[in-house]
């Protein structure tokens, strides 16, 4: 996992001594810096955007940084990479969540108390499936079928949709003489 300290990036890019992420223009500068750094990361890498030393993040900055990064991640612009948020406090969570919900997006986040949560908008059945992956660590479509009593194609589609939203990793493996996808928590 690669940790991107947003406070450090803020000071390097804006040089204003602030710990607050405010205004769309500031958000654009920080997002563009993150995008340059992401381009150098290997496929499969998890990028943790660390908010632990950030004070506030307003809606426009949350939209410019988090929403646009997640949207572009899902569209494949960054390759096979994953983004999580870490060190989030309740006030930051609220503004980030509003920005994500307005665009129908979601991201896995770790609060300052280390509790992992989902921020944003996701269908209930996908939330339920993601919870299973978070608890088990990893799962195949067959295992999800057995655990939840689902049809094979239903469990496969749920897992595929979580992967497409970059809320879970997908690894190719050989099990019982055949190829299977294993979906892992990020």
mmCIF file of C-alpha atoms in Angstrom:
data_model
loop_
_atom_site.group_PDB
_atom_site.id
_atom_site.type_symbol
_atom_site.label_atom_id
_atom_site.label_comp_id
_atom_site.label_asym_id
_atom_site.label_seq_id
_atom_site.Cartn_x
_atom_site.Cartn_y
_atom_site.Cartn_z
ATOM 1 C CA UNK A 1 0.000 0.000 0.000
ATOM 2 C CA UNK A 2 1.248 3.468 -0.909
ATOM 3 C CA UNK A 3 0.407 6.219 1.569
ATOM 4 C CA UNK A 4 -0.212 9.683 0.117
ATOM 5 C CA UNK A 5 0.023 12.207 2.955
ATOM 6 C CA UNK A 6 -2.389 14.936 1.832
ATOM 7 C CA UNK A 7 -0.993 17.432 4.336
ATOM 8 C CA UNK A 8 2.482 17.002 2.830
ATOM 9 C CA UNK A 9 1.106 17.320 -0.720
ATOM 10 C CA UNK A 10 -0.867 20.406 0.310
ATOM 11 C CA UNK A 11 2.261 22.100 1.653
ATOM 12 C CA UNK A 12 4.398 21.083 -1.328
ATOM 13 C CA UNK A 13 1.896 22.252 -3.923
ATOM 14 C CA UNK A 14 0.230 25.309 -2.368
ATOM 15 C CA UNK A 15 2.924 26.408 0.110
ATOM 16 C CA UNK A 16 0.361 28.342 2.167
ATOM 17 C CA UNK A 17 0.913 26.683 5.561
ATOM 18 C CA UNK A 18 -2.715 25.612 5.829
ATOM 19 C CA UNK A 19 -3.946 22.193 6.895
ATOM 20 C CA UNK A 20 -7.370 22.771 5.321
ATOM 21 C CA UNK A 21 -8.466 21.547 1.912
ATOM 22 C CA UNK A 22 -10.793 24.280 0.679
ATOM 23 C CA UNK A 23 -11.832 25.661 -2.723
ATOM 24 C CA UNK A 24 -12.177 23.867 -6.021
ATOM 25 C CA UNK A 25 -8.956 25.457 -7.337
ATOM 26 C CA UNK A 26 -6.911 24.062 -4.433
ATOM 27 C CA UNK A 27 -8.544 20.680 -4.926
ATOM 28 C CA UNK A 28 -7.626 20.691 -8.599
ATOM 29 C CA UNK A 29 -3.948 21.366 -7.810
ATOM 30 C CA UNK A 30 -3.853 18.537 -5.249
ATOM 31 C CA UNK A 31 -5.740 16.106 -7.522
ATOM 32 C CA UNK A 32 -3.405 16.807 -10.438
ATOM 33 C CA UNK A 33 -0.408 16.101 -8.179
ATOM 34 C CA UNK A 34 -1.982 12.831 -6.995
ATOM 35 C CA UNK A 35 -2.695 11.853 -10.598
ATOM 36 C CA UNK A 36 0.954 12.418 -11.558
ATOM 37 C CA UNK A 37 2.048 10.221 -8.636
ATOM 38 C CA UNK A 38 -0.532 7.499 -9.369
ATOM 39 C CA UNK A 39 0.810 7.208 -12.914
ATOM 40 C CA UNK A 40 4.109 5.929 -11.447
ATOM 41 C CA UNK A 41 2.467 3.227 -9.295
ATOM 42 C CA UNK A 42 2.364 -0.446 -10.294
ATOM 43 C CA UNK A 43 -0.890 -2.093 -11.333
ATOM 44 C CA UNK A 44 -2.575 -3.726 -8.349
ATOM 45 C CA UNK A 45 -1.343 -1.022 -5.959
ATOM 46 C CA UNK A 46 -3.590 0.348 -3.232
ATOM 47 C CA UNK A 47 -3.227 4.107 -2.816
ATOM 48 C CA UNK A 48 -4.203 5.391 0.628
ATOM 49 C CA UNK A 49 -5.115 9.075 0.694
ATOM 50 C CA UNK A 50 -4.171 10.028 4.269
ATOM 51 C CA UNK A 51 -6.356 12.772 5.788
ATOM 52 C CA UNK A 52 -4.996 12.410 9.355
ATOM 53 C CA UNK A 53 -3.195 15.782 9.362
ATOM 54 C CA UNK A 54 -5.871 17.622 7.384
ATOM 55 C CA UNK A 55 -8.213 19.972 9.228
ATOM 56 C CA UNK A 56 -11.330 20.501 7.150
ATOM 57 C CA UNK A 57 -12.209 19.569 3.603
ATOM 58 C CA UNK A 58 -15.068 21.496 2.069
ATOM 59 C CA UNK A 59 -17.551 20.074 -0.436
ATOM 60 C CA UNK A 60 -15.957 21.638 -3.522
ATOM 61 C CA UNK A 61 -12.511 20.332 -2.618
ATOM 62 C CA UNK A 62 -13.909 16.877 -1.751
ATOM 63 C CA UNK A 63 -15.646 16.823 -5.129
ATOM 64 C CA UNK A 64 -12.530 17.958 -6.967
ATOM 65 C CA UNK A 65 -10.166 15.510 -5.258
ATOM 66 C CA UNK A 66 -12.034 12.423 -4.076
ATOM 67 C CA UNK A 67 -14.992 12.281 -6.474
ATOM 68 C CA UNK A 68 -12.960 12.947 -9.598
ATOM 69 C CA UNK A 69 -10.226 10.492 -8.556
ATOM 70 C CA UNK A 70 -12.786 7.734 -7.876
ATOM 71 C CA UNK A 71 -14.674 8.467 -11.096
ATOM 72 C CA UNK A 72 -11.493 8.319 -13.173
ATOM 73 C CA UNK A 73 -10.298 5.227 -11.317
ATOM 74 C CA UNK A 74 -13.536 3.408 -12.184
ATOM 75 C CA UNK A 75 -13.322 4.501 -15.819
ATOM 76 C CA UNK A 76 -9.893 2.850 -16.062
ATOM 77 C CA UNK A 77 -7.791 5.993 -16.494
ATOM 78 C CA UNK A 78 -5.292 4.870 -13.828
ATOM 79 C CA UNK A 79 -5.092 1.208 -14.798
ATOM 80 C CA UNK A 80 -5.549 -1.583 -12.265
ATOM 81 C CA UNK A 81 -5.188 0.463 -9.083
ATOM 82 C CA UNK A 82 -7.266 1.034 -5.959
ATOM 83 C CA UNK A 83 -7.909 4.055 -3.739
ATOM 84 C CA UNK A 84 -8.882 4.101 -0.078
ATOM 85 C CA UNK A 85 -9.153 7.008 2.337
ATOM 86 C CA UNK A 86 -7.441 6.872 5.735
ATOM 87 C CA UNK A 87 -7.339 9.032 8.845
ATOM 88 C CA UNK A 88 -10.818 10.446 8.192
ATOM 89 C CA UNK A 89 -12.697 12.315 10.922
ATOM 90 C CA UNK A 90 -16.481 12.738 11.117
ATOM 91 C CA UNK A 91 -16.540 16.263 9.631
ATOM 92 C CA UNK A 92 -14.377 15.238 6.678
ATOM 93 C CA UNK A 93 -16.541 12.146 6.169
ATOM 94 C CA UNK A 94 -19.712 14.248 5.853
ATOM 95 C CA UNK A 95 -18.424 16.495 3.045
ATOM 96 C CA UNK A 96 -16.739 13.623 1.190
ATOM 97 C CA UNK A 97 -19.882 11.508 1.477
ATOM 98 C CA UNK A 98 -22.136 14.228 0.048
ATOM 99 C CA UNK A 99 -19.786 14.696 -2.912
ATOM 100 C CA UNK A 100 -19.647 10.947 -3.608
ATOM 101 C CA UNK A 101 -23.391 10.386 -3.169
ATOM 102 C CA UNK A 102 -24.233 13.138 -5.661
ATOM 103 C CA UNK A 103 -22.261 11.226 -8.293
ATOM 104 C CA UNK A 104 -23.383 7.735 -7.200
ATOM 105 C CA UNK A 105 -19.855 6.736 -6.161
ATOM 106 C CA UNK A 106 -18.384 4.989 -3.123
ATOM 107 C CA UNK A 107 -14.984 4.413 -1.516
ATOM 108 C CA UNK A 108 -13.643 2.344 1.379
ATOM 109 C CA UNK A 109 -12.346 4.519 4.215
ATOM 110 C CA UNK A 110 -10.584 3.995 7.499
ATOM 111 C CA UNK A 111 -11.658 6.406 10.204
ATOM 112 C CA UNK A 112 -9.172 7.852 12.694
ATOM 113 C CA UNK A 113 -10.279 5.179 15.195
ATOM 114 C CA UNK A 114 -9.154 2.549 12.587
ATOM 115 C CA UNK A 115 -12.727 1.419 11.857
ATOM 116 C CA UNK A 116 -13.214 0.620 8.149
ATOM 117 C CA UNK A 117 -16.385 1.965 6.598
ATOM 118 C CA UNK A 118 -17.914 2.621 3.210
ATOM 119 C CA UNK A 119 -18.424 6.253 2.256
ATOM 120 C CA UNK A 120 -20.777 7.191 -0.561
ATOM 121 C CA UNK A 121 -23.561 5.493 -2.456
ATOM 122 C CA UNK A 122 -23.842 1.741 -3.021
ATOM 123 C CA UNK A 123 -26.828 -0.600 -3.459
ATOM 124 C CA UNK A 124 -27.771 -2.520 -0.318
ATOM 125 C CA UNK A 125 -27.084 -5.929 -1.882
ATOM 126 C CA UNK A 126 -23.588 -4.775 -2.886
ATOM 127 C CA UNK A 127 -23.000 -3.374 0.619
ATOM 128 C CA UNK A 128 -24.002 -6.745 2.046
ATOM 129 C CA UNK A 129 -21.601 -8.527 -0.310
ATOM 130 C CA UNK A 130 -18.792 -6.092 0.508
ATOM 131 C CA UNK A 131 -19.387 -6.730 4.226
ATOM 132 C CA UNK A 132 -18.884 -10.463 3.621
ATOM 133 C CA UNK A 133 -15.586 -9.772 1.842
ATOM 134 C CA UNK A 134 -14.456 -7.383 4.604
ATOM 135 C CA UNK A 135 -15.141 -10.035 7.259
ATOM 136 C CA UNK A 136 -13.690 -13.017 5.393
ATOM 137 C CA UNK A 137 -10.810 -11.187 3.734
ATOM 138 C CA UNK A 138 -11.397 -12.928 0.410
ATOM 139 C CA UNK A 139 -14.088 -14.979 -1.317
ATOM 140 C CA UNK A 140 -14.945 -16.706 -4.595
ATOM 141 C CA UNK A 141 -18.310 -16.588 -6.345
ATOM 142 C CA UNK A 142 -18.926 -20.216 -5.330
ATOM 143 C CA UNK A 143 -18.199 -19.436 -1.679
ATOM 144 C CA UNK A 144 -20.527 -16.424 -1.811
ATOM 145 C CA UNK A 145 -23.266 -18.644 -3.314
ATOM 146 C CA UNK A 146 -22.909 -21.059 -0.425
ATOM 147 C CA UNK A 147 -22.667 -18.361 2.261
ATOM 148 C CA UNK A 148 -25.670 -16.337 1.064
ATOM 149 C CA UNK A 149 -27.767 -18.916 -0.777
ATOM 150 C CA UNK A 150 -27.468 -17.076 -4.093
ATOM 151 C CA UNK A 151 -27.620 -18.251 -7.688
ATOM 152 C CA UNK A 152 -24.164 -18.668 -9.270
ATOM 153 C CA UNK A 153 -24.558 -15.819 -11.764
ATOM 154 C CA UNK A 154 -25.973 -13.501 -9.067
ATOM 155 C CA UNK A 155 -22.971 -13.943 -6.795
ATOM 156 C CA UNK A 156 -20.592 -13.601 -9.732
ATOM 157 C CA UNK A 157 -22.229 -10.353 -10.882
ATOM 158 C CA UNK A 158 -22.188 -8.872 -7.385
ATOM 159 C CA UNK A 159 -18.486 -9.586 -7.027
ATOM 160 C CA UNK A 160 -17.745 -8.290 -10.521
ATOM 161 C CA UNK A 161 -19.651 -5.063 -9.828
ATOM 162 C CA UNK A 162 -17.678 -4.476 -6.601
ATOM 163 C CA UNK A 163 -14.462 -5.053 -8.522
ATOM 164 C CA UNK A 164 -15.507 -2.650 -11.301
ATOM 165 C CA UNK A 165 -16.184 -0.017 -8.629
ATOM 166 C CA UNK A 166 -12.668 -0.743 -7.267
ATOM 167 C CA UNK A 167 -14.090 -1.636 -3.847
ATOM 168 C CA UNK A 168 -12.468 -5.071 -3.962
ATOM 169 C CA UNK A 169 -9.398 -6.579 -5.617
ATOM 170 C CA UNK A 170 -9.650 -9.502 -8.023
ATOM 171 C CA UNK A 171 -6.974 -12.186 -8.291
ATOM 172 C CA UNK A 172 -6.833 -15.046 -10.787
ATOM 173 C CA UNK A 173 -6.172 -18.446 -9.153
ATOM 174 C CA UNK A 174 -6.336 -22.179 -9.764
ATOM 175 C CA UNK A 175 -8.698 -24.098 -7.458
ATOM 176 C CA UNK A 176 -9.973 -27.650 -7.792
ATOM 177 C CA UNK A 177 -8.287 -27.950 -11.188
ATOM 178 C CA UNK A 178 -9.896 -24.842 -12.683
ATOM 179 C CA UNK A 179 -9.387 -21.103 -12.897
ATOM 180 C CA UNK A 180 -11.373 -18.917 -10.513
ATOM 181 C CA UNK A 181 -11.470 -15.283 -9.504
ATOM 182 C CA UNK A 182 -10.798 -14.575 -5.862
ATOM 183 C CA UNK A 183 -12.135 -11.242 -4.635
ATOM 184 C CA UNK A 184 -10.162 -9.673 -1.787
ATOM 185 C CA UNK A 185 -10.753 -6.733 0.540
ATOM 186 C CA UNK A 186 -8.628 -3.672 -0.045
#
